[in-house]
Amino acid sequence: MILDKNWRILTVGDGDLSFSYSLAKHFKPATLIASVYDSEAELKLKYQDNAFDKLSDLGVRIVTQFDVTNLSCWQKIPLHAFDAVIFQFPLLPAFGSHQCFQQQTLSVNTLNRRLLRKFLINATSYALDPHGEQLGIITSKDVKPYTEWNIEESLVIGTAHHYLGQSTFDISQFPEYQIRNVDRDKHVKDTSGISYYWSINKQHAIIPQLILPRYLNADHCTMCRAGPFISDNDKKAHNKAKKHKNMQKHEYEWLDYLQRTNTK
């Protein structure tokens, strides 16, 4: 993860606050505010081993009951006071019941993309300083279902945001960080993580430090992260494959959601 000690940072959705605590203890950014979806009581009940009190002891402000999709929640933090807003390993929890699942008209894939899109849009509108670095950062896993979100190309369609590139997330830089299962007091096995960067500044100075993966090239299928294709027949064979058709279905559903949302 590429960070700067001079940045003013807001973390969101940091379940047990162990990422924010490790960031504050070892990296010590200029400013740090941490936010969590749960109330303090819910967090401590859900995660027996949490960093709430340790982070508070360092003097870091913690904002509870912070939902990145709720505009009123963004009003709990200082307006346009940050250089970077970080969302670590976001993933919506499973449906609470079969009835809830049946009542939902959007696919789980679309719901997760919507979560990340709203995060980036709201972070820019409310948290990021127009005269600062203006960075939205999402760290995600390099496995399914995360790789099925076409995170580089699909999230900011029709917005002023630009995907700048990515960097490897090295968890060893954050010794106290414990990656959790969503809504469960259980650690997740460390997997390959990637931090993705967006900004409304297309010519951002951080770009030379970031990587643009090969699968974004024209001779690849970006949404499947497949290629390079050595011939038209090679590409046609890929397009007929089950994986590509499945990804195409996710993409069509997402584009349909965006179109219906924009016409309301």
XYZ file of C-alpha atoms in Angstrom, residues 68-225:
158
model
C -20.664 4.701 3.708
C -23.902 4.586 1.672
C -25.760 6.938 4.043
C -25.147 10.610 3.286
C -26.050 11.714 6.801
C -23.227 9.553 8.201
C -20.651 11.498 6.202
C -21.793 14.604 8.049
C -20.344 13.109 11.246
C -16.814 13.817 10.022
C -15.052 17.112 9.186
C -16.055 18.307 5.720
C -13.363 18.080 3.013
C -10.641 17.502 5.605
C -8.820 14.445 4.246
C -6.270 13.484 1.618
C -7.170 9.788 1.474
C -10.142 7.653 2.489
C -9.397 3.932 2.881
C -11.844 1.016 2.755
C -10.199 -2.302 3.659
C -11.542 -5.559 2.186
C -15.177 -4.439 1.801
C -17.762 -7.186 1.396
C -21.455 -7.093 2.145
C -22.610 -9.623 4.754
C -24.805 -12.530 3.733
C -28.566 -12.065 3.739
C -30.075 -12.513 7.190
C -32.792 -14.847 5.927
C -34.100 -16.567 2.823
C -36.967 -14.081 2.807
C -34.543 -11.146 2.667
C -32.746 -12.835 -0.224
C -36.003 -13.320 -2.143
C -37.045 -9.704 -1.612
C -33.780 -8.338 -3.030
C -34.006 -7.581 -6.749
C -30.276 -6.938 -7.248
C -27.624 -9.656 -7.419
C -24.987 -9.931 -4.698
C -22.386 -8.944 -7.285
C -24.263 -5.742 -8.139
C -24.860 -4.944 -4.464
C -21.130 -5.118 -3.723
C -20.279 -2.950 -6.728
C -22.915 -0.443 -5.614
C -21.357 -0.322 -2.140
C -17.928 0.530 -3.565
C -19.295 3.034 -6.065
C -21.204 4.900 -3.341
C -18.112 4.858 -1.145
C -15.976 6.535 -3.817
C -18.624 9.103 -4.758
C -19.453 10.031 -1.159
C -15.811 10.135 -0.094
C -15.094 12.677 -2.829
C -18.228 14.721 -2.134
C -17.861 14.912 1.646
C -14.467 13.830 2.960
C -11.726 14.606 0.452
C -10.155 18.054 0.366
C -10.479 19.523 -3.173
C -7.028 21.035 -2.653
C -5.502 17.851 -1.217
C -4.517 14.471 -2.634
C -8.137 13.435 -3.363
C -7.560 9.675 -3.147
C -10.116 6.942 -2.636
C -8.403 3.641 -1.789
C -10.003 0.196 -1.694
C -8.032 -2.878 -0.675
C -9.521 -6.113 -1.955
C -8.608 -9.781 -2.294
C -7.300 -11.362 -5.467
C -9.819 -14.235 -5.307
C -13.535 -14.774 -5.982
C -15.970 -13.118 -5.416
C -13.835 -9.958 -5.242
C -12.258 -10.484 -8.662
C -15.744 -10.694 -10.195
C -16.512 -7.022 -9.532
C -14.433 -5.658 -12.456
C -13.214 -3.170 -9.915
C -10.888 -1.223 -12.228
C -13.371 -0.452 -14.996
C -16.927 -0.663 -13.745
C -17.242 1.220 -10.447
C -16.970 4.819 -11.630
C -18.718 4.661 -15.010
C -20.378 8.017 -15.664
C -18.580 9.808 -12.813
C -15.634 12.228 -12.708
C -13.417 9.609 -11.073
C -10.414 7.957 -12.692
C -8.809 4.634 -11.845
C -5.129 5.447 -11.284
C -3.577 2.036 -10.638
C -2.877 -0.397 -7.852
C -0.246 -1.575 -5.406
C 0.342 -4.786 -3.490
C -1.071 -4.793 0.013
C 1.647 -6.093 2.337
C -0.009 -6.985 5.632
C 3.394 -7.217 7.334
C 3.441 -3.397 7.282
C 0.494 -3.485 9.704
C 1.480 -5.989 12.449
C -1.693 -5.669 14.546
C -4.091 -5.898 11.593
C -6.420 -8.890 11.718
C -8.503 -9.485 8.592
C -11.937 -10.696 9.653
C -14.830 -12.592 8.196
C -17.726 -10.193 7.666
C -19.748 -9.848 10.877
C -17.954 -12.738 12.586
C -15.332 -12.903 15.315
C -13.042 -15.056 13.218
C -9.812 -14.224 11.459
C -9.463 -14.830 7.734
C -6.420 -16.580 6.334
C -4.101 -13.977 4.834
C -4.559 -13.917 1.070
C -3.085 -11.805 -1.668
C -4.372 -8.261 -1.269
C -4.368 -5.374 -3.737
C -4.930 -1.693 -2.959
C -6.740 0.141 -5.773
C -6.546 3.937 -6.156
C -9.056 6.404 -7.622
C -9.110 10.186 -7.905
C -10.890 12.920 -9.814
C -7.366 14.106 -10.696
C -6.509 12.117 -13.826
C -2.869 13.282 -13.756
C -2.264 12.469 -10.100
C 1.360 12.571 -8.911
C 1.042 9.127 -7.310
C 0.595 7.354 -10.658
C 4.329 6.550 -11.212
C 4.310 4.613 -7.910
C 1.342 2.481 -8.947
C 0.994 -0.528 -11.215
C -1.330 -0.971 -14.176
C -1.772 -4.751 -14.582
C -1.293 -6.361 -17.975
C -4.893 -7.571 -18.096
C -5.984 -3.959 -18.713
C -4.264 -4.055 -22.106
C -6.310 -4.295 -25.305
C -5.188 -7.884 -26.005
C -6.759 -9.109 -22.751
C -10.269 -9.551 -21.361
C -10.228 -7.098 -18.472
C -13.300 -8.329 -16.646
C -12.013 -11.931 -16.700
C -8.378 -10.906 -16.178
